[in-house]
Short mmCIF file of C-alpha atoms in Angstrom, two decimals:
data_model
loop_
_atom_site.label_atom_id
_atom_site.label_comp_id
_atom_site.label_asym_id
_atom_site.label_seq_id
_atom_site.Cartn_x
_atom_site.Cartn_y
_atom_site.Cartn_z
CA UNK I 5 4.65 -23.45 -14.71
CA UNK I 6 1.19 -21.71 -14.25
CA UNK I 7 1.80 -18.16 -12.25
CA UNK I 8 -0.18 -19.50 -9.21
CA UNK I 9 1.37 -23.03 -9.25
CA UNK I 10 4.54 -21.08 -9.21
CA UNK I 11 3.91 -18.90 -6.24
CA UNK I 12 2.10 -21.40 -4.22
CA UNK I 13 5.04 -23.33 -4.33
CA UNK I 14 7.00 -20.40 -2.80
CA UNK I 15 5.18 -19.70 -0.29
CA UNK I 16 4.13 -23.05 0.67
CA UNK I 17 5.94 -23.86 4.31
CA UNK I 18 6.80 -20.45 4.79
CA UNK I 19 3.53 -19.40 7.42
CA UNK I 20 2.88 -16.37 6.12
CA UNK I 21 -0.28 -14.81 7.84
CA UNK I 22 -2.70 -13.06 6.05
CA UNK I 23 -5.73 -11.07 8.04
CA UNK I 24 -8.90 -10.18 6.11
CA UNK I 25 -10.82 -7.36 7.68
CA UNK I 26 -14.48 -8.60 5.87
CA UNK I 27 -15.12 -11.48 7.51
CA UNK I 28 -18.90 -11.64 7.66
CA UNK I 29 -18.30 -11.88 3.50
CA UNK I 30 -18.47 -15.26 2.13
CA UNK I 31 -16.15 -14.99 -0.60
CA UNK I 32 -13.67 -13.94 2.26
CA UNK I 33 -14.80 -17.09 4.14
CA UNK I 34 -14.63 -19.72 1.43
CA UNK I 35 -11.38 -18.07 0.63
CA UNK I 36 -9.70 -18.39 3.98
CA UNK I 37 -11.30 -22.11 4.23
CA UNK I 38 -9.32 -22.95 0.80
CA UNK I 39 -6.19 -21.34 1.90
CA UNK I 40 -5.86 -23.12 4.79
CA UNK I 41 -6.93 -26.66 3.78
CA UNK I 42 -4.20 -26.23 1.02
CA UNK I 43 -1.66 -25.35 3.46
CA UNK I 44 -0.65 -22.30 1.81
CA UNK I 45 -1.49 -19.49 4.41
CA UNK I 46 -2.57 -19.20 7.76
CA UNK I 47 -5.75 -16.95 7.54
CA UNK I 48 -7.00 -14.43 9.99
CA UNK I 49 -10.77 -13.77 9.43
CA UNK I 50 -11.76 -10.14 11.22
CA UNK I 51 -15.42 -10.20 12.67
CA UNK I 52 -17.90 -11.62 14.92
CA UNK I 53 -16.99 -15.46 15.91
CA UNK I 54 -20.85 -16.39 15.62
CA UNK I 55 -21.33 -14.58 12.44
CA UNK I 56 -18.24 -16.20 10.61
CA UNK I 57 -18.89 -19.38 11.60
CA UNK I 58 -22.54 -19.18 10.48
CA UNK I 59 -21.20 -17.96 7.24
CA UNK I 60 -19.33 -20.94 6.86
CA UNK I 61 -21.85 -23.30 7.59
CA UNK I 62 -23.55 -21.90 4.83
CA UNK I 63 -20.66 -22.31 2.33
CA UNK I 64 -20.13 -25.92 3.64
CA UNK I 65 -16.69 -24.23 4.48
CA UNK I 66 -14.20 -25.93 7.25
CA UNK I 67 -12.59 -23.36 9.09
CA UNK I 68 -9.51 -25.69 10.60
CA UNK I 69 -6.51 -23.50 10.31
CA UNK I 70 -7.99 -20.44 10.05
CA UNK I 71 -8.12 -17.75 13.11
CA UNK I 72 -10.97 -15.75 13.65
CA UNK I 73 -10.67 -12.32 15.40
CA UNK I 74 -13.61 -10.02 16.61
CA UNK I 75 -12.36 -7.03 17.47
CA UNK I 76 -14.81 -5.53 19.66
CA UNK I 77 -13.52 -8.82 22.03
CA UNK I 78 -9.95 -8.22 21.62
CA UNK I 79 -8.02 -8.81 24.84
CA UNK I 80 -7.87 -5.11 26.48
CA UNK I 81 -3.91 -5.18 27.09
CA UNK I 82 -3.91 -5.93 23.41
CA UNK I 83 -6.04 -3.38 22.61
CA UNK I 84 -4.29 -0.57 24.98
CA UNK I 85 -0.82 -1.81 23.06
CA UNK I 86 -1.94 -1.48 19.47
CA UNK I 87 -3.94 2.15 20.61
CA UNK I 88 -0.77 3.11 22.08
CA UNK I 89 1.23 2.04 18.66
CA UNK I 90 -1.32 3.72 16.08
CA UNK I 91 -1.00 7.18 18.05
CA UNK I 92 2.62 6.72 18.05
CA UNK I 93 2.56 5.87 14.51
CA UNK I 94 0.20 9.00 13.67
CA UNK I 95 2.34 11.59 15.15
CA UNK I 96 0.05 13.64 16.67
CA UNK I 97 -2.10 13.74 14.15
CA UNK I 98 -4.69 11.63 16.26
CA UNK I 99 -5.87 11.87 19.87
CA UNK I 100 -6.31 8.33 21.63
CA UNK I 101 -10.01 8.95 21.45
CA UNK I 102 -9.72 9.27 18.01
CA UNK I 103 -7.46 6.65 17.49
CA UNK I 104 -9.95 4.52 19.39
CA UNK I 105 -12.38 5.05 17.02
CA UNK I 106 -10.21 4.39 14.14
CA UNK I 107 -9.96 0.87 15.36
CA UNK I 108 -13.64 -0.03 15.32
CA UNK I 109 -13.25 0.61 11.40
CA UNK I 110 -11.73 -3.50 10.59
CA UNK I 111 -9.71 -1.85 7.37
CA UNK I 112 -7.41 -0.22 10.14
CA UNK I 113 -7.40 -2.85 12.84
CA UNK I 114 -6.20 -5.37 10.50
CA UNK I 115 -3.56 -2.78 9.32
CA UNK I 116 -2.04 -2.73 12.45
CA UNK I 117 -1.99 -6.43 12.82
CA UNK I 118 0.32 -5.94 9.89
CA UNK I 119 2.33 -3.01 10.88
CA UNK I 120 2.86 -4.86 14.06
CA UNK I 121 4.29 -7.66 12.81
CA UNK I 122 0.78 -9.93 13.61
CA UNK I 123 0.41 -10.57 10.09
CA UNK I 124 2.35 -10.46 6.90
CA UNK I 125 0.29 -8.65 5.03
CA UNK I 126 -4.08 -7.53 4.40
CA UNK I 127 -6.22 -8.19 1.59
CA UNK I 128 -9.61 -6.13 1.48
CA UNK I 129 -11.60 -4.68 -0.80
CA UNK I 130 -14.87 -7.03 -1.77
CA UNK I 131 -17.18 -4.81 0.19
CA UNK I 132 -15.12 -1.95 0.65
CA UNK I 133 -14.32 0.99 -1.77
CA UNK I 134 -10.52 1.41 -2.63
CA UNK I 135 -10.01 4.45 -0.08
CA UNK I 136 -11.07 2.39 2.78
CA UNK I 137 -8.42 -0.06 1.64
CA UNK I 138 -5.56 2.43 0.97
CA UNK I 139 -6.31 5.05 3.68
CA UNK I 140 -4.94 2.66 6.51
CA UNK I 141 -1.84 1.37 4.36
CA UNK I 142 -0.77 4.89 3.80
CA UNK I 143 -1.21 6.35 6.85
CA UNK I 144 0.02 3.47 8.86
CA UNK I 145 2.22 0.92 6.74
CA UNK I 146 3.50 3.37 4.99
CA UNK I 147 5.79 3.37 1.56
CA UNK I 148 8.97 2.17 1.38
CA UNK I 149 12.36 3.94 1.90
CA UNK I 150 12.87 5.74 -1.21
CA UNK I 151 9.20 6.22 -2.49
CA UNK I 152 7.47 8.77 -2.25
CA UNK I 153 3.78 7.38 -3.37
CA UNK I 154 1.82 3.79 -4.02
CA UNK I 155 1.12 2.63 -7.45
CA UNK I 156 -1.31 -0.65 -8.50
CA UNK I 157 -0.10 -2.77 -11.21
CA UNK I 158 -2.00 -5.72 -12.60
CA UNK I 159 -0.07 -9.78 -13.95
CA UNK I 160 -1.97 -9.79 -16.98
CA UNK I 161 -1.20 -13.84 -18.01
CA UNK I 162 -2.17 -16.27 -20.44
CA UNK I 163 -0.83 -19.79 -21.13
CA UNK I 164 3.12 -19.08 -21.03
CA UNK I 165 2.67 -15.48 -21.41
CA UNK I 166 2.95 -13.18 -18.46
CA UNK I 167 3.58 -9.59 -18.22
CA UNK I 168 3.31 -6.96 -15.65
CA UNK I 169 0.52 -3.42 -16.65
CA UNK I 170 1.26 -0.43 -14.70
CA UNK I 171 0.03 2.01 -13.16
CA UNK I 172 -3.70 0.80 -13.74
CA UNK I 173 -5.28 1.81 -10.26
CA UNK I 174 -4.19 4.58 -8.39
CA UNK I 175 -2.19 7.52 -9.46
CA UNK I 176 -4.79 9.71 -12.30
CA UNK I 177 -2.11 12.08 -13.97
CA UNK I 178 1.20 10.98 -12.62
CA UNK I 179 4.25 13.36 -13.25
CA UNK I 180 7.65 12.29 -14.24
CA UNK I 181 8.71 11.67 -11.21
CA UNK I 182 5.48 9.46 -10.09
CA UNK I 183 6.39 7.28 -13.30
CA UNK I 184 9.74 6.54 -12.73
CA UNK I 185 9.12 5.54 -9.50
CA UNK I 186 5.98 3.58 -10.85
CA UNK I 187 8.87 1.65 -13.43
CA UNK I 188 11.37 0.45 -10.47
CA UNK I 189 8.35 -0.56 -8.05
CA UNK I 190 7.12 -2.90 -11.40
CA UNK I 191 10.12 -3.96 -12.49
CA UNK I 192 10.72 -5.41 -8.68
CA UNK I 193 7.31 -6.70 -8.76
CA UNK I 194 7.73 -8.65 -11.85
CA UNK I 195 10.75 -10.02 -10.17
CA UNK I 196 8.16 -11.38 -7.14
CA UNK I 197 6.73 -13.13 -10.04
CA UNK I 198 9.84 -14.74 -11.95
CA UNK I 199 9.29 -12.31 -14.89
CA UNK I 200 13.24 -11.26 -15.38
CA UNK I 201 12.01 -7.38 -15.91
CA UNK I 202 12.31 -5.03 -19.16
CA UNK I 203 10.30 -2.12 -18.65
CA UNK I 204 8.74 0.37 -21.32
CA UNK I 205 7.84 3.33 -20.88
CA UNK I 206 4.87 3.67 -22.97
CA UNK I 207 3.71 6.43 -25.57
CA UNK I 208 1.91 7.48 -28.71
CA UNK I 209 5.98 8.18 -29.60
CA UNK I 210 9.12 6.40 -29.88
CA UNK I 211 12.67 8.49 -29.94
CA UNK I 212 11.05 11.26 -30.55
CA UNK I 213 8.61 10.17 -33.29
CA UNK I 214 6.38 12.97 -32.15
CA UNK I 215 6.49 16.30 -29.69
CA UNK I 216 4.56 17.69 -27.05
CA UNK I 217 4.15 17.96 -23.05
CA UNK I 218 2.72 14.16 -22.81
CA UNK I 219 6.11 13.08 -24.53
CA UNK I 220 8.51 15.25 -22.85
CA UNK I 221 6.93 13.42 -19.62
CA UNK I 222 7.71 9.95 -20.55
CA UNK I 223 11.30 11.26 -22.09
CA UNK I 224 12.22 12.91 -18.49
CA UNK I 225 10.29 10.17 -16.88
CA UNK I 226 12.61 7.57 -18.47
CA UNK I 227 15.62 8.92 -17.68
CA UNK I 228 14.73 9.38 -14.04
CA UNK I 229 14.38 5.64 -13.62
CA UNK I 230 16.89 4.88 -15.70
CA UNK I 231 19.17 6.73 -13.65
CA UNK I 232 17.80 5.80 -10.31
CA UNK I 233 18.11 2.06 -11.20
CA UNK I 234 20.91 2.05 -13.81
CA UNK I 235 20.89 -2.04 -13.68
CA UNK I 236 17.47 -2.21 -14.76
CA UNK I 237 16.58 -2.21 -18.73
CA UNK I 238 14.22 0.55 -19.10
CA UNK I 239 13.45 1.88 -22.21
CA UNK I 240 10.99 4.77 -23.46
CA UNK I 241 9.35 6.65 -24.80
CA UNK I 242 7.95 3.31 -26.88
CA UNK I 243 5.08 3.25 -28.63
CA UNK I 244 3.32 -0.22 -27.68
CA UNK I 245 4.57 -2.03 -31.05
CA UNK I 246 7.55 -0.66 -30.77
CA UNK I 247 7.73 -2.65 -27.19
CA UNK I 248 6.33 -5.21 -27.61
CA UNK I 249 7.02 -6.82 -31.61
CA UNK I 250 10.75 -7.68 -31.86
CA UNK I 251 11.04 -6.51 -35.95
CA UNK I 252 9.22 -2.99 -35.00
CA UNK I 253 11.54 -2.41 -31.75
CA UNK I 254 14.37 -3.03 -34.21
CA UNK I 255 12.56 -0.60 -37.16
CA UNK I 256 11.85 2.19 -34.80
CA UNK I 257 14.63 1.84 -31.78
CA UNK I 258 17.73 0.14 -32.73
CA UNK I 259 19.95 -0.70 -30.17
CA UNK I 260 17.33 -0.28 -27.74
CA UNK I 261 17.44 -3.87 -24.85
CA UNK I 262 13.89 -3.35 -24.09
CA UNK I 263 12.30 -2.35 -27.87
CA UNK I 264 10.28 -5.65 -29.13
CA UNK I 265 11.18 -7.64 -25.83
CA UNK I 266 8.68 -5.78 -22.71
CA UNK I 267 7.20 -7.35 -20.27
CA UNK I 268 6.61 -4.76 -18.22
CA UNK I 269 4.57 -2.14 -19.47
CA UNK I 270 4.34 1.45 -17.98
CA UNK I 271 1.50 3.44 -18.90
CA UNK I 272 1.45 7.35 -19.31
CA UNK I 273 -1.76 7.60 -17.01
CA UNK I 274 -4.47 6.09 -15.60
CA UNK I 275 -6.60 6.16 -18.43
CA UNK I 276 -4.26 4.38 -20.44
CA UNK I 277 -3.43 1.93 -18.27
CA UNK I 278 -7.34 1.17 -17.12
CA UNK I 279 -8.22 0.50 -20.36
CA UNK I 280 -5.21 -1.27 -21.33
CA UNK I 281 -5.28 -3.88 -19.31
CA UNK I 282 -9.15 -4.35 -19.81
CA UNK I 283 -8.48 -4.29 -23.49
CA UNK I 284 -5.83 -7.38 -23.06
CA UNK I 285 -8.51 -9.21 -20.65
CA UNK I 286 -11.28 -8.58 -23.15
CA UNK I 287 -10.13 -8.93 -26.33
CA UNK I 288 -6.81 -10.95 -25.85
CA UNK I 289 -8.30 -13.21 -23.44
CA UNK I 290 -5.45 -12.83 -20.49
CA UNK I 291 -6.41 -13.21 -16.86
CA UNK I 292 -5.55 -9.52 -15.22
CA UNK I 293 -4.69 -10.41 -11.75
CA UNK I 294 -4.86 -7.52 -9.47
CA UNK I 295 -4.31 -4.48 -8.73
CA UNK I 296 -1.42 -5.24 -6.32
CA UNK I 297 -0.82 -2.26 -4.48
CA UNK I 298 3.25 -1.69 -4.99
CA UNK I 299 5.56 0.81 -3.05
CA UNK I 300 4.58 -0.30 0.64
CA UNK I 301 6.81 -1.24 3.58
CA UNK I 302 4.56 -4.36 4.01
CA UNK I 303 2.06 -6.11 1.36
CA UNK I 304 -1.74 -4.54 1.31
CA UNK I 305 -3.62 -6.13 -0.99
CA UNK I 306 -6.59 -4.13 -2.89
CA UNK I 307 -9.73 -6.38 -4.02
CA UNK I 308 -12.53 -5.34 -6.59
CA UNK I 309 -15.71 -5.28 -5.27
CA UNK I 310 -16.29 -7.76 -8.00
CA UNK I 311 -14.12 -10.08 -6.94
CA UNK I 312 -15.01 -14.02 -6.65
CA UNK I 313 -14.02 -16.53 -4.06
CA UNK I 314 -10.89 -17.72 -6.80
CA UNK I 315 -10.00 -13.88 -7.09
CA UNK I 316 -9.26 -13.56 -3.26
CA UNK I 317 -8.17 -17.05 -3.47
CA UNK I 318 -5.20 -15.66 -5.83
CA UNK I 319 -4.91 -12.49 -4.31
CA UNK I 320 -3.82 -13.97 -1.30
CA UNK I 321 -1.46 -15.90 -2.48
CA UNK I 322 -0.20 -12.90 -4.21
CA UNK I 323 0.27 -10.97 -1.21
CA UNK I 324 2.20 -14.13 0.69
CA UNK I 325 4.47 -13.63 -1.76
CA UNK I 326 5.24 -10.16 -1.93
CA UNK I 327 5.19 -10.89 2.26
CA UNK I 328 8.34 -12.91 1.59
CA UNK I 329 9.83 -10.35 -0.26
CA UNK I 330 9.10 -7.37 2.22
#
């Protein structure tokens, strides 16, 4: 079954809410619309009730089913009681005035419709940078017990094929620890996504083909996540053939469960893993779906600027997943 067919079918029945903080955007708008008609998330649109609805007229878009939310209307006991809950949540590290402001930005009020159980989870990003995005989740949501940091991982799928590229978005020159924790947050990702998980560690080595710092890192790496998920197969340090082609996994790592079988690919850097994945979409024709944000308490949901309408489309119903998995 197609990856989307798949999930939709998950989630469909379940009522997972999803807010988007750009409402005035129409790919947001026709989005939402879609969502909603198929009865596969109830959307909450952030912005001016006018200014939504005009942007649906102009898309031809029904909103039935779909909740729009100005903020600057927002019932004032509401308002007092999520001010009251972001200072709390910021430790002092925000006055109420400041925390006021913080909720005219519509990247954190629709974070704390999240973090206070309001909505299942956020996807932004078409107009916004990444930071605006990620700021809120981090500071608010927050990661989950046992991480330590976020990383963004893409489904890169074609026909039958599906595999999980990580990290592709956020972390720049990740240490060992940073990719061991990036290995368990993809292998339970790919688990959201019905890929049964066998992660490698990727690198220009395999078993100690070659030497050097960069190796060393995926070697200690690997063992980190090996040991801090023992019933996981991870593998590493793999050179990509030696992953991914079943008679070079057996050439260069015998014995190995994950050698010629991956589908879940950990990259040494960002580098790497940015133009991996664009590589696979370019060349190899696979749809990259993503980056999905992976380590947080509750499912935020980073969009490209260049995102279409059937991008946030799937996004969303990426995010109601990982919702029901949070």
């Amino acid at each position: 079954m197609d990856l989307f067919a798949s999930l939709a079918q998950k989630i469909t029945g379940k009522h997972q809410t999803i807010v988007f903080p750009e409402g005035t955007e129409p790919r947001i708008v026709g989005a939402a619309a879609r969502l909603a008609a198929d009865g596969l998330v109830n959307p909450i649109i952030l912005g001016a009730a006018d200014q939504v609805k005009a942007v649906a007229a102009d898309l031809n878009a029904d909103l039935t089913g779909v909740q729009v939310l100005d903020p600057a209307t927002y019932p004032a006991a509401d308002k007092q009681a999520m001010l009251d809950a972001l200072v709390e949540r910021r430790k002092g590290k925000n006055t109420p005035e400041q925390a006021a402001q913080m909720l005219l930005d519509e990247n954190y009020f629709g974070t704390m419709l999240v973090y206070m159980g309001q909505a299942d989870g956020m996807v932004s990003g078409a107009v916004h940078p990444t930071g605006d995005t990620v700021r809120p989740a981090l500071q608010i949501i927050k990661t989950k017990p046992g991480s330590h940091r976020i990383s963004g991982a893409f489904i890169m799928q074609k026909g039958d094929e599906r595999y999980v590229f990580a990290d592709c978005a956020i972390n720049i020159d990740p240490d060992a620890d940073t990719l061991a924790e990036i290995a368990t947050q993809s292998a339970h990702t790919a688990k959201v996504f019905d890929i049964d998980p066998k992660v490698a560690m990727l690198s220009f080595s395999t078993k100690g083909s070659a030497k050097g710092e960069m190796v060393t890192k995926i070697q200690e790496a690997t063992a980190k996540a090996q040991a801090a998920a023992p019933e996981l197969a991870i593998d590493g340090e793999l050179q990509f053939d030696a992953a991914f082609v079943e008679k070079v996994g057996l050439q260069k790592a015998p014995g190995s469960a994950v050698a010629g079988h991956a589908n879940v690919f950990v990259f040494p850097e960002l580098q790497s893993g940015n133009i991996g994945y664009k590589i696979a979409q370019r060349f190899g024709g696979f749809e990259a779906v993503g980056p999905i944000l992976q380590g947080l308490n509750k499912p935020v949901s980073d969009l490209s600027r260049g995102a279409s309408e059937e991008d946030v489309y799937k996004v969303a119903i990426i995010t109601a997943a990982q919702g029901l998995e949070a």
